[in-house]
XYZ file of C-alpha atoms in Angstrom:
757
model
C 0.000 0.000 0.000
C 2.958 2.305 0.397
C 3.133 2.870 -3.305
C -0.519 3.680 -3.605
C -1.585 7.293 -3.782
C -4.316 6.561 -1.301
C -2.505 4.063 0.811
C -2.592 6.261 3.892
C -4.740 4.772 6.614
C -6.020 8.300 7.355
C -8.284 7.929 4.316
C -9.819 4.517 4.812
C -7.866 1.684 6.371
C -10.478 -0.789 5.159
C -9.648 -0.210 1.478
C -6.752 -1.855 -0.294
C -5.927 -0.974 -3.894
C -5.033 -4.186 -5.698
C -5.091 -3.128 -9.347
C -3.075 -0.654 -11.373
C -6.133 0.815 -13.097
C -7.622 1.967 -9.792
C -4.272 3.348 -8.653
C -3.582 5.208 -11.901
C -7.077 6.694 -11.962
C -6.377 8.279 -8.587
C -2.984 9.762 -9.539
C -4.263 12.954 -11.282
C -6.771 13.590 -8.489
C -4.065 13.282 -5.843
C -1.851 15.622 -7.881
C -4.490 18.364 -8.110
C -5.520 18.120 -4.457
C -1.870 18.225 -3.377
C -1.515 21.427 -5.412
C -4.446 22.976 -3.557
C -3.255 21.949 -0.101
C 0.393 22.903 -0.638
C -0.126 26.307 -2.224
C 2.280 28.982 -0.970
C 0.469 30.967 1.681
C 1.877 34.404 0.771
C 0.448 37.610 2.273
C -0.250 38.922 -1.227
C -1.832 36.720 -3.843
C -1.615 37.672 -7.488
C -4.651 37.620 -9.751
C -3.020 34.751 -11.631
C -2.547 32.637 -8.465
C -6.121 33.134 -7.334
C -7.471 32.340 -10.787
C -5.381 29.151 -10.952
C -6.591 27.938 -7.544
C -10.186 28.711 -8.483
C -9.801 26.913 -11.828
C -8.270 23.789 -10.273
C -10.942 23.613 -7.575
C -13.777 23.959 -10.075
C -12.198 21.359 -12.375
C -11.975 18.899 -9.478
C -15.618 19.519 -8.602
C -16.844 19.086 -12.196
C -14.745 15.920 -12.712
C -16.024 14.459 -9.448
C -19.590 15.184 -10.566
C -19.076 13.253 -13.795
C -17.282 10.480 -11.967
C -20.107 10.169 -9.436
C -22.675 10.008 -12.254
C -20.858 6.962 -13.647
C -20.728 5.417 -10.160
C -24.453 5.943 -9.667
C -25.163 4.354 -13.053
C -23.130 1.302 -12.012
C -25.055 1.151 -8.718
C -28.424 1.215 -10.504
C -27.382 -1.788 -12.644
C -25.948 -3.814 -9.766
C -28.396 -4.045 -6.896
C -25.998 -5.864 -4.561
C -23.706 -2.794 -4.569
C -26.427 -0.132 -4.663
C -26.294 0.941 -1.000
C -22.502 0.951 -0.638
C -21.947 2.657 -3.982
C -24.683 5.208 -3.295
C -23.118 6.179 0.040
C -19.618 6.467 -1.494
C -20.973 8.602 -4.360
C -22.811 10.857 -1.899
C -19.625 11.408 0.116
C -17.573 12.068 -3.033
C -20.090 14.636 -4.295
C -20.192 16.341 -0.885
C -16.397 16.523 -0.748
C -16.217 17.849 -4.332
C -18.710 20.601 -3.487
C -16.716 21.497 -0.363
C -13.517 21.822 -2.393
C -15.301 24.009 -4.974
C -16.553 26.282 -2.189
C -13.159 26.508 -0.474
C -11.399 27.392 -3.743
C -13.925 30.081 -4.694
C -11.416 32.756 -3.719
C -12.564 35.499 -6.088
C -10.080 38.028 -7.466
C -7.016 39.738 -6.026
C -8.924 43.000 -5.849
C -11.708 41.513 -3.737
C -11.324 42.124 0.026
C -10.264 38.963 1.857
C -11.978 40.063 5.038
C -15.549 39.627 3.828
C -16.065 36.676 6.146
C -16.060 33.981 3.450
C -14.326 30.718 4.378
C -11.683 29.846 1.738
C -8.663 27.612 1.307
C -6.584 30.476 2.719
C -8.614 30.904 5.882
C -9.534 27.250 6.514
C -6.609 25.029 5.544
C -7.806 22.293 7.953
C -11.187 22.207 6.228
C -9.407 21.743 2.889
C -7.397 18.800 4.235
C -10.565 17.156 5.626
C -12.401 17.620 2.335
C -9.438 16.180 0.441
C -9.308 13.120 2.678
C -13.023 12.531 2.343
C -12.835 12.901 -1.428
C -9.917 10.499 -1.839
C -11.494 7.961 0.502
C -14.887 8.044 -1.211
C -13.504 8.044 -4.757
C -11.242 5.105 -3.887
C -14.238 3.258 -2.473
C -16.248 3.874 -5.654
C -13.359 2.517 -7.752
C -12.879 -0.541 -5.551
C -16.620 -1.270 -5.651
C -16.600 -0.889 -9.440
C -13.708 -3.341 -9.509
C -15.996 -5.913 -7.912
C -18.063 -5.784 -11.110
C -15.002 -6.915 -13.078
C -14.523 -9.797 -10.653
C -18.201 -10.668 -11.013
C -17.805 -10.739 -14.820
C -14.889 -13.188 -14.524
C -16.834 -15.434 -12.122
C -19.896 -15.377 -14.395
C -17.738 -16.205 -17.407
C -16.058 -19.063 -15.500
C -19.443 -20.457 -14.477
C -20.620 -20.492 -18.110
C -17.428 -22.316 -19.123
C -17.916 -24.900 -16.354
C -21.514 -25.622 -17.377
C -20.494 -26.133 -20.995
C -17.486 -28.196 -19.895
C -19.831 -30.558 -18.031
C -21.973 -30.906 -21.170
C -18.893 -31.618 -23.283
C -17.802 -34.360 -20.915
C -21.156 -36.135 -21.259
C -21.668 -35.949 -25.050
C -22.128 -39.228 -26.895
C -22.282 -38.183 -30.574
C -20.014 -36.207 -32.896
C -22.820 -33.917 -33.958
C -23.620 -32.959 -30.378
C -19.926 -32.492 -29.617
C -19.410 -30.119 -32.569
C -22.333 -27.967 -31.477
C -21.319 -27.744 -27.810
C -17.611 -27.287 -28.504
C -18.412 -24.329 -30.740
C -20.223 -22.693 -27.801
C -17.380 -23.691 -25.458
C -14.827 -22.082 -27.769
C -16.664 -18.748 -27.773
C -16.962 -18.818 -23.978
C -13.256 -19.591 -23.599
C -12.359 -16.656 -25.868
C -14.398 -14.325 -23.636
C -12.820 -15.797 -20.493
C -9.350 -15.430 -22.042
C -9.764 -11.712 -22.617
C -11.308 -11.018 -19.211
C -8.578 -12.879 -17.335
C -5.824 -11.437 -19.524
C -6.929 -7.893 -18.724
C -7.120 -8.795 -15.039
C -3.646 -10.342 -15.085
C -2.127 -7.179 -16.558
C -4.001 -5.031 -14.048
C -2.890 -6.861 -10.889
C -0.294 -5.088 -8.748
C 0.869 -8.181 -6.867
C 3.556 -9.944 -8.939
C 2.925 -13.298 -7.236
C -0.742 -13.180 -8.197
C 0.190 -12.196 -11.740
C 2.528 -15.187 -11.982
C -0.136 -17.565 -10.626
C -2.696 -16.142 -13.048
C -0.250 -16.546 -15.945
C 0.342 -20.182 -14.945
C -3.387 -20.962 -14.753
C -4.063 -19.295 -18.098
C -1.188 -21.222 -19.698
C -2.825 -24.467 -18.552
C -6.154 -23.404 -20.030
C -4.509 -22.449 -23.321
C -2.834 -25.822 -23.780
C -5.700 -27.875 -22.367
C -8.255 -26.325 -24.728
C -6.484 -27.917 -27.690
C -5.943 -31.185 -25.807
C -9.608 -31.312 -24.828
C -10.666 -31.131 -28.467
C -8.541 -34.046 -29.705
C -8.896 -36.154 -26.538
C -12.691 -35.876 -26.717
C -12.743 -36.703 -30.425
C -10.559 -39.758 -29.779
C -12.848 -40.926 -26.992
C -15.907 -40.516 -29.229
C -14.236 -42.424 -32.058
C -13.068 -45.221 -29.710
C -15.638 -45.273 -26.857
C -14.503 -48.636 -25.443
C -10.820 -47.696 -25.230
C -9.715 -47.359 -21.574
C -6.500 -45.416 -22.350
C -8.507 -42.895 -24.407
C -10.888 -42.371 -21.488
C -8.000 -41.902 -19.030
C -6.417 -39.399 -21.410
C -9.637 -37.401 -21.724
C -10.458 -37.461 -17.984
C -7.022 -36.051 -17.127
C -7.573 -33.076 -19.457
C -11.001 -32.236 -18.033
C -9.666 -32.493 -14.472
C -6.753 -30.183 -15.194
C -8.985 -27.602 -16.861
C -11.309 -27.512 -13.862
C -8.355 -27.049 -11.499
C -7.017 -24.153 -13.610
C -10.443 -22.479 -13.746
C -10.705 -22.781 -9.967
C -7.248 -21.286 -9.505
C -8.200 -18.228 -11.562
C -11.223 -17.623 -9.336
C -9.134 -18.095 -6.182
C -6.761 -15.376 -7.422
C -9.409 -12.806 -8.373
C -11.537 -13.391 -5.252
C -8.566 -14.035 -2.920
C -10.231 -17.224 -1.705
C -8.117 -20.198 -0.696
C -8.989 -23.794 -1.397
C -7.995 -26.645 0.883
C -5.010 -27.344 -1.348
C -3.866 -23.744 -1.098
C -3.874 -23.745 2.687
C -0.639 -25.685 2.810
C 2.360 -23.384 2.746
C 4.838 -24.087 -0.021
C 8.326 -24.987 1.242
C 10.653 -22.008 1.416
C 13.231 -21.925 -1.364
C 16.952 -21.956 -0.587
C 17.229 -18.501 -2.145
C 14.763 -17.075 0.399
C 16.498 -18.916 3.251
C 19.832 -17.401 2.164
C 18.277 -13.950 1.938
C 16.777 -14.259 5.429
C 20.024 -15.580 6.913
C 22.142 -12.828 5.345
C 19.618 -10.258 6.562
C 19.975 -11.541 10.136
C 23.778 -11.449 9.887
C 23.935 -7.934 8.457
C 21.463 -6.629 11.071
C 24.142 -7.185 13.711
C 25.887 -4.047 12.413
C 22.942 -1.956 13.602
C 21.689 -3.949 16.559
C 23.629 -6.630 18.427
C 20.390 -7.862 19.999
C 18.427 -8.212 16.724
C 18.816 -12.005 16.966
C 20.372 -14.685 19.140
C 23.158 -17.198 18.401
C 20.644 -20.026 18.754
C 18.262 -18.508 16.194
C 21.095 -17.828 13.739
C 22.469 -21.357 14.086
C 18.957 -22.736 13.533
C 18.540 -20.597 10.407
C 21.796 -21.916 8.985
C 20.942 -25.550 9.713
C 17.530 -25.158 8.062
C 19.257 -23.691 5.022
C 21.835 -26.499 4.871
C 19.045 -29.061 5.269
C 17.356 -27.729 2.147
C 20.528 -28.292 0.115
C 19.811 -32.015 0.495
C 17.498 -31.662 -2.520
C 20.746 -31.148 -4.440
C 23.112 -33.504 -2.627
C 20.644 -36.421 -2.358
C 19.709 -36.311 -6.031
C 20.888 -39.315 -8.049
C 21.533 -36.933 -10.955
C 24.050 -34.800 -9.012
C 27.642 -35.768 -9.808
C 30.107 -36.716 -7.061
C 32.161 -33.564 -7.718
C 29.103 -31.309 -7.472
C 27.953 -33.022 -4.279
C 31.385 -32.566 -2.658
C 31.561 -28.919 -3.696
C 28.166 -28.187 -2.089
C 29.066 -30.031 1.110
C 32.412 -28.173 1.331
C 30.755 -24.761 0.994
C 28.144 -25.743 3.614
C 30.934 -26.744 6.008
C 32.736 -23.448 5.382
C 29.503 -21.542 6.078
C 29.159 -23.398 9.401
C 32.731 -22.512 10.399
C 32.322 -18.849 9.456
C 29.046 -18.674 11.373
C 30.707 -20.154 14.463
C 33.442 -17.504 14.234
C 30.753 -14.858 13.816
C 28.955 -16.033 16.957
C 32.253 -15.956 18.856
C 32.989 -12.382 17.683
C 29.401 -11.401 18.423
C 29.626 -12.557 22.040
C 33.063 -10.978 22.325
C 31.881 -7.530 21.261
C 29.078 -7.648 23.837
C 31.457 -8.502 26.668
C 34.718 -6.829 25.632
C 36.014 -3.616 27.160
C 38.053 -2.998 23.993
C 35.018 -2.112 21.953
C 36.844 -0.847 18.846
C 38.940 -3.977 18.254
C 35.998 -6.257 18.976
C 33.758 -4.337 16.552
C 36.365 -4.657 13.790
C 36.573 -8.418 14.378
C 32.780 -8.649 14.203
C 32.732 -6.747 10.901
C 35.304 -9.136 9.418
C 33.263 -12.117 10.656
C 30.078 -10.664 9.123
C 31.806 -10.186 5.767
C 33.256 -13.712 5.781
C 29.911 -15.295 6.692
C 28.058 -13.369 3.980
C 30.726 -14.333 1.459
C 30.515 -18.053 2.254
C 26.709 -17.926 1.989
C 27.010 -16.147 -1.376
C 29.443 -18.864 -2.478
C 26.842 -21.471 -1.510
C 24.184 -19.718 -3.548
C 26.556 -19.538 -6.525
C 27.393 -23.235 -6.282
C 23.738 -24.264 -6.087
C 22.861 -21.973 -8.988
C 25.633 -23.512 -11.093
C 24.386 -27.046 -10.395
C 20.704 -26.301 -11.082
C 21.231 -24.213 -14.204
C 23.905 -26.560 -15.539
C 21.635 -29.572 -15.185
C 18.709 -27.758 -16.784
C 20.867 -26.706 -19.753
C 22.144 -30.266 -20.218
C 18.623 -31.674 -20.077
C 17.313 -29.183 -22.625
C 20.141 -30.093 -24.969
C 19.578 -33.826 -24.490
C 15.797 -33.621 -24.888
C 15.863 -31.159 -27.760
C 15.959 -34.049 -30.234
C 12.687 -35.490 -28.827
C 13.877 -39.054 -29.442
C 11.428 -40.807 -27.048
C 8.511 -38.838 -28.514
C 9.469 -39.772 -32.061
C 9.893 -43.397 -31.039
C 6.487 -43.415 -29.284
C 4.778 -41.971 -32.360
C 6.414 -44.554 -34.607
C 5.661 -47.468 -32.259
C 2.062 -46.346 -31.842
C 1.557 -46.003 -35.605
C 2.878 -49.545 -36.027
C 0.574 -50.896 -33.320
C 3.584 -52.161 -31.361
C 2.427 -52.189 -27.718
C 5.709 -53.644 -26.434
C 7.739 -50.859 -28.016
C 5.263 -48.280 -26.669
C 5.763 -49.700 -23.163
C 9.558 -49.567 -23.555
C 9.667 -45.980 -24.808
C 7.103 -44.984 -22.178
C 9.599 -46.008 -19.509
C 12.246 -43.833 -21.190
C 9.865 -40.860 -21.315
C 8.905 -41.415 -17.657
C 12.566 -41.264 -16.684
C 12.998 -38.028 -18.646
C 9.903 -36.650 -16.973
C 11.312 -37.425 -13.513
C 14.580 -35.691 -14.403
C 12.740 -32.591 -15.640
C 10.443 -32.503 -12.590
C 13.404 -32.678 -10.212
C 15.321 -30.065 -12.202
C 12.351 -27.677 -12.004
C 12.387 -28.225 -8.230
C 16.079 -27.274 -8.075
C 15.514 -24.233 -10.291
C 12.771 -23.150 -7.887
C 15.367 -23.103 -5.086
C 17.644 -20.711 -7.017
C 15.046 -18.743 -9.007
C 15.704 -15.492 -7.156
C 12.167 -14.021 -7.194
C 8.767 -15.234 -6.023
C 7.106 -14.930 -9.464
C 9.860 -17.083 -10.978
C 9.429 -19.598 -8.136
C 5.750 -19.871 -9.096
C 6.694 -20.341 -12.745
C 9.120 -23.137 -11.770
C 6.373 -24.861 -9.782
C 4.040 -24.543 -12.790
C 6.695 -26.102 -15.055
C 7.207 -28.950 -12.590
C 3.469 -29.672 -12.442
C 3.139 -29.484 -16.230
C 5.862 -32.055 -16.910
C 4.430 -34.260 -14.159
C 0.970 -34.257 -15.786
C 1.768 -34.237 -19.519
C 4.189 -37.193 -19.348
C 1.493 -39.771 -18.435
C -0.934 -38.121 -20.877
C 1.481 -38.664 -23.762
C 1.820 -42.314 -22.740
C -1.953 -42.881 -22.607
C -2.317 -41.185 -26.014
C 0.440 -43.428 -27.437
C -1.257 -46.537 -25.990
C -4.512 -45.529 -27.672
C -2.760 -45.116 -31.018
C -1.041 -48.514 -30.618
C -4.445 -50.121 -30.030
C -5.914 -48.304 -33.069
C -2.939 -47.696 -35.392
C -5.103 -46.740 -38.383
C -6.998 -44.037 -36.449
C -6.230 -40.557 -37.775
C -7.784 -38.893 -34.737
C -5.698 -40.997 -32.307
C -2.575 -39.986 -34.233
C -3.604 -36.320 -34.153
C -4.280 -36.564 -30.412
C -0.804 -37.928 -29.691
C 0.688 -35.145 -31.830
C -1.117 -32.471 -29.761
C 0.218 -33.843 -26.466
C 3.743 -34.108 -27.877
C 3.500 -30.465 -28.995
C 2.463 -29.497 -25.460
C 5.590 -31.236 -24.120
C 7.732 -29.421 -26.701
C 6.067 -26.122 -25.771
C 6.881 -26.641 -22.102
C 10.528 -27.333 -22.977
C 10.582 -24.016 -24.863
C 9.067 -22.249 -21.853
C 11.668 -23.887 -19.621
C 14.480 -22.523 -21.802
C 13.102 -19.000 -21.407
C 12.604 -19.542 -17.689
C 16.257 -20.585 -17.455
C 17.312 -17.311 -19.104
C 15.120 -15.350 -16.682
C 16.760 -17.061 -13.696
C 20.236 -16.387 -15.092
C 19.358 -12.731 -15.688
C 18.159 -12.316 -12.100
C 21.265 -14.048 -10.729
C 23.552 -11.803 -12.774
C 21.568 -8.698 -11.836
C 20.546 -7.900 -15.408
C 16.832 -8.066 -14.948
C 14.057 -8.580 -12.413
C 10.783 -10.374 -13.003
C 8.963 -7.718 -15.007
C 9.385 -9.321 -18.402
C 6.303 -11.019 -19.847
C 6.526 -14.765 -20.219
C 6.822 -15.768 -23.884
C 6.777 -19.028 -25.806
C 9.109 -19.852 -28.651
C 7.506 -20.725 -31.983
C 7.089 -24.409 -32.665
C 8.239 -25.828 -35.997
C 5.449 -26.113 -38.541
C 3.145 -23.668 -36.777
C 4.061 -20.358 -38.418
C 4.954 -20.919 -42.051
C 3.692 -23.349 -44.643
C 6.518 -22.426 -47.004
C 9.142 -24.023 -44.808
C 7.468 -27.338 -44.102
C 9.252 -29.129 -46.917
C 12.633 -27.515 -46.305
C 15.382 -29.755 -45.047
C 16.438 -29.046 -41.458
C 20.231 -29.062 -41.032
C 22.671 -28.198 -38.257
C 25.687 -25.909 -38.458
C 29.015 -27.684 -38.217
C 31.849 -26.500 -35.946
C 33.482 -24.327 -38.624
C 30.221 -22.572 -39.456
C 29.479 -21.994 -35.768
C 32.908 -20.390 -35.357
C 32.309 -17.980 -38.237
C 28.936 -17.122 -36.693
C 30.417 -16.486 -33.233
C 31.148 -12.764 -33.763
C 27.670 -12.064 -35.164
C 26.108 -14.060 -32.341
C 28.044 -12.133 -29.700
C 26.846 -8.825 -31.181
C 23.297 -10.165 -31.022
C 23.729 -11.131 -27.369
C 25.081 -7.678 -26.434
C 22.284 -5.923 -28.307
C 19.716 -8.154 -26.584
C 21.137 -7.264 -23.161
C 21.263 -3.548 -24.053
C 17.614 -3.600 -25.152
C 16.700 -5.331 -21.884
C 18.547 -2.610 -19.945
C 16.772 0.185 -21.829
C 13.390 -1.465 -21.321
C 13.930 -1.648 -17.549
C 14.170 2.160 -17.465
C 10.513 2.485 -18.514
C 8.028 3.199 -15.746
C 5.163 1.570 -17.697
C 6.309 -2.041 -17.956
C 2.983 -3.066 -19.563
C 3.340 -0.575 -22.444
C 3.030 -2.230 -25.891
C 6.423 -0.835 -26.955
C 8.036 -2.348 -23.849
C 6.347 -5.724 -24.268
C 7.193 -5.995 -27.956
C 10.808 -4.876 -27.455
C 11.256 -7.472 -24.707
C 9.855 -10.119 -27.015
C 12.320 -9.139 -29.750
C 15.226 -9.219 -27.276
C 14.173 -12.677 -26.093
C 14.009 -14.078 -29.628
C 17.320 -12.419 -30.586
C 18.918 -14.052 -27.551
C 17.695 -17.455 -28.700
C 19.253 -16.819 -32.104
C 22.514 -16.017 -30.329
C 22.287 -19.355 -28.489
C 21.833 -21.038 -31.872
C 25.204 -19.664 -33.029
C 26.771 -21.413 -30.034
C 25.001 -24.694 -30.699
C 22.877 -24.226 -27.570
C 19.248 -23.552 -26.723
C 16.145 -25.011 -28.341
C 16.777 -23.756 -31.873
C 18.538 -26.928 -32.954
C 18.420 -26.703 -36.753
C 18.469 -24.039 -39.446
C 14.758 -24.689 -39.955
C 14.124 -23.755 -36.308
C 16.182 -20.582 -36.809
C 14.215 -19.540 -39.894
C 10.927 -20.084 -38.029
C 12.259 -17.886 -35.224
C 13.362 -15.220 -37.712
C 9.913 -15.141 -39.291
C 8.161 -14.735 -35.941
C 10.687 -12.056 -34.909
C 9.888 -10.111 -38.094
C 6.155 -10.317 -37.329
C 6.735 -9.014 -33.790
C 8.937 -6.250 -35.226
C 6.143 -5.157 -37.567
C 3.738 -5.077 -34.610
C 6.237 -2.834 -32.816
C 6.247 -0.578 -35.890
C 2.458 -0.366 -35.652
C 2.712 0.638 -31.961
C 5.347 3.262 -32.826
C 3.136 4.756 -35.536
C 0.179 4.908 -33.162
C 2.323 6.673 -30.562
C 3.780 9.097 -33.120
C 0.296 10.361 -34.010
C 0.293 12.468 -30.822
C 3.738 13.988 -31.436
C 4.616 17.426 -32.844
C 6.438 17.846 -36.163
C 10.102 17.542 -35.150
C 9.549 14.704 -32.672
C 7.239 12.929 -35.085
C 9.768 13.144 -37.898
C 12.482 11.434 -35.838
C 10.220 8.570 -34.755
C 8.690 8.053 -38.214
C 12.146 7.983 -39.874
C 13.438 5.276 -37.518
C 10.160 3.358 -37.747
C 10.395 3.244 -41.543
C 13.923 1.816 -41.249
C 12.558 -0.845 -38.906
C 9.703 -1.711 -41.301
C 12.128 -2.242 -44.196
C 14.403 -4.457 -42.085
C 11.509 -6.562 -40.755
C 10.119 -7.076 -44.244
C 13.614 -8.009 -45.444
C 13.959 -10.573 -42.646
C 10.480 -11.951 -43.322
C 11.085 -12.396 -47.044
C 14.485 -13.957 -46.447
C 13.093 -16.414 -43.895
C 10.335 -17.506 -46.282
C 12.598 -17.923 -49.319
C 13.447 -21.626 -49.834
C 17.091 -22.551 -50.468
C 18.870 -25.742 -51.497
C 22.358 -26.883 -50.605
C 24.676 -26.328 -47.674
C 26.306 -23.112 -48.951
C 22.984 -21.428 -49.710
C 21.602 -22.483 -46.325
C 24.614 -21.059 -44.512
C 24.279 -17.775 -46.431
C 20.611 -17.600 -45.448
C 21.531 -18.161 -41.788
C 24.174 -15.437 -42.008
C 21.732 -13.027 -43.663
C 18.979 -13.743 -41.096
C 21.270 -13.068 -38.146
C 22.752 -9.922 -39.705
C 19.291 -8.520 -40.416
C 18.188 -9.373 -36.877
C 21.238 -7.539 -35.551
C 20.285 -4.468 -37.620
C 16.698 -4.653 -36.322
C 17.903 -4.763 -32.714
C 20.229 -1.806 -33.376
C 17.296 0.339 -34.558
C 15.123 -0.801 -31.616
C 17.934 0.087 -29.208
C 18.221 3.585 -30.683
C 14.448 4.123 -30.498
C 13.807 2.973 -26.909
C 15.422 5.924 -25.011
C 13.737 8.410 -27.377
C 10.330 6.790 -26.909
C 10.787 6.552 -23.137
C 11.563 10.273 -22.929
C 8.574 11.187 -25.118
C 6.269 8.830 -23.220
C 7.218 10.445 -19.898
C 6.654 13.880 -21.387
C 3.202 13.124 -22.744
C 2.224 11.083 -19.716
C 3.015 14.105 -17.541
C 0.793 16.267 -19.713
C -2.026 13.722 -19.595
C -2.113 13.835 -15.787
C -3.175 17.488 -15.832
C -6.723 18.816 -15.607
C -7.854 17.023 -18.753
C -7.234 13.672 -17.057
C -9.751 14.539 -14.391
C -12.331 15.630 -16.917
C -12.001 12.344 -18.765
C -13.446 10.417 -15.801
C -17.002 11.147 -16.742
C -16.389 10.022 -20.318
C -14.960 6.583 -19.499
C -17.073 3.555 -20.419
C -18.992 1.854 -17.689
C -16.726 -0.746 -16.084
C -19.683 -3.037 -15.713
C -20.355 -3.179 -19.457
C -18.497 -6.008 -21.185
C -16.826 -5.252 -24.500
C -18.945 -6.781 -27.243
C -17.311 -5.409 -30.402
C -15.825 -7.964 -32.748
C -12.657 -5.901 -32.871
C -11.997 -6.644 -29.224
C -11.644 -10.312 -30.034
C -9.763 -9.933 -33.288
C -7.262 -7.336 -32.072
C -3.573 -8.026 -31.570
C -3.943 -8.053 -27.820
C -1.869 -10.941 -26.537
C -4.027 -11.339 -23.447
C -6.253 -13.879 -25.179
C -4.659 -17.273 -24.669
C -4.549 -19.359 -27.810
C -7.502 -17.413 -29.261
C -6.277 -17.659 -32.852
C -5.442 -21.342 -32.533
C -8.776 -22.020 -30.843
C -10.710 -20.282 -33.604
C -8.790 -22.263 -36.234
C -9.724 -25.531 -34.505
C -13.342 -24.439 -34.305
C -13.347 -23.580 -38.021
C -12.157 -27.085 -38.798
C -14.842 -28.850 -36.809
C -16.879 -29.512 -39.950
C -14.217 -32.065 -40.897
C -14.709 -33.914 -37.634
C -16.916 -36.667 -39.004
C -14.444 -37.535 -41.759
C -11.643 -38.315 -39.315
């Protein structure tokens, strides 16, 4: 609440602002009221000063009147909030009228001793009116926010009802009809929850919402093929198990969304998640460093207990069968060193409390504090190296998807024995990935990334068995096109989660190295075959060692540019701005292209690289669109600069897009295409890097102007928060909040082919 303009308990301690939209709506009001309260109380007031105070006061009153009218309209449409909203609107109107009266100071020529009460003669009255206004306006906004929550709950309930119907269908015709309705309801739910996710102030809630929405996105596609398979093969037990798991997971994700928006807690949520090693290290170091300020801030027993708890948690690393002997010994050695340094610290701590030679004892304590903190930092570094190293190795090893390919082949051949054998291999891979996600959670560095690690762990844990049941179904019905399609969808979900894990790994590395926090939106890499039909027949090849060497310099430039763009983006105050989001996306994809030049990451072949280049060009063109929209509010000179750079960016993106789509034959031509794609990407990132500081400066400038009087007057013109957006454009826009909306609509469009499969 400290960051909130109305967080002061003097206003209303019962109100907590949980969304950015409410907070940002209050900013201009707070600014104007602060101006009125903090005016310079000079003996002589100029005509200009009096006129300005009068103008601001009247503007506040008029804006409050419009705002209250909207609030009263919301109250009339929502009977359950009518009394509360009516009272808040009444108080806001009364406070607005009081401010108008107090700022009616007349002219400089008018005698100030005519007995009228004004802001100059009754400063206390002005403060009281301001507090009442802020409290009541905040209450109106918070009550209006309940309408948004109600919309999400209503939308969820519709989805659940249709989900129940889908689960019980017995014919294809009935399924097609109900799934069409389900798809439309999911699109609506996607947009509502996406807007809510972006609006939340709490980063942990945002991360949990993102995880739940990711489950819904992937499960919507799985539900379609799993249900079709079950309808085609109604007596198949593995098909039923596969379908039931999807429906169960969707219901859990829907419930999690509602828990987040309503702040309810289910029985499963009541259990506290185990503290990560990173948080234990942070707490321990905090206790150690507090001794500089207060020798009695802790006790030796508490500190020793903290350290032992921390060391105990490292057993997740040392007890793992996948941890090498050398890694295990290194962790144990650092833990032992931390124990020794802590013992020396306790000794110095007791010494400084008892010693008569205070100066020498204090110096010894400072040295002990530094040594203890250093050994704990060494432990964190060692654990980070083990977790990240294992994750990188696993991603490399699993990038070829050998068990998945083998399962598909065995299933298509109807070979149940081979399916069982490769299922065991996949299960082992799943266990490795689950444990690695658990280790990454320990070293993630931020709570939102911890939540993302937990989501990744759960996803691998669930999808592994689903792939196996889908493969068993195909093996039992090897000629079934729908069973084959179903297995393909689950394998794509596995591949998608590996891509997400690679990005998560980069996030964790960035936090560890201090390059970035957790503000970057979570993105998914493109999957082969999903973005370009022109490349489907192209031959995928890998770069050899010599080619990778020649690419090294270009790749390094790409990495530096990616990091520089990330640094520039972090300087923006509005982290949800389209320009910020799109620039971060470009930096992320450019970084993956850099990893390709090193033979690392999930872009394994040239075909993967060209897919990535094509998607990067599309994102770049979307950034150009955002830049043009922004430039429309600029004056001539500023506009000229932005438009010139934007046109350069358009040309480069189109060049990259055309190059990525152009088919080539032969090793030399392929290498030249790789070289050209990376060079063009480098040039794109160079232009983006030059634009970001300019756009940030202009955005701050125009944002400052927007928070003037006109911002207040806009309140009355805002659409009713209780009215859902019904325009088609809202669903077909480029807003990324809708999860899998385009893919979902494509699946729905193809439902007329259902019977033929």
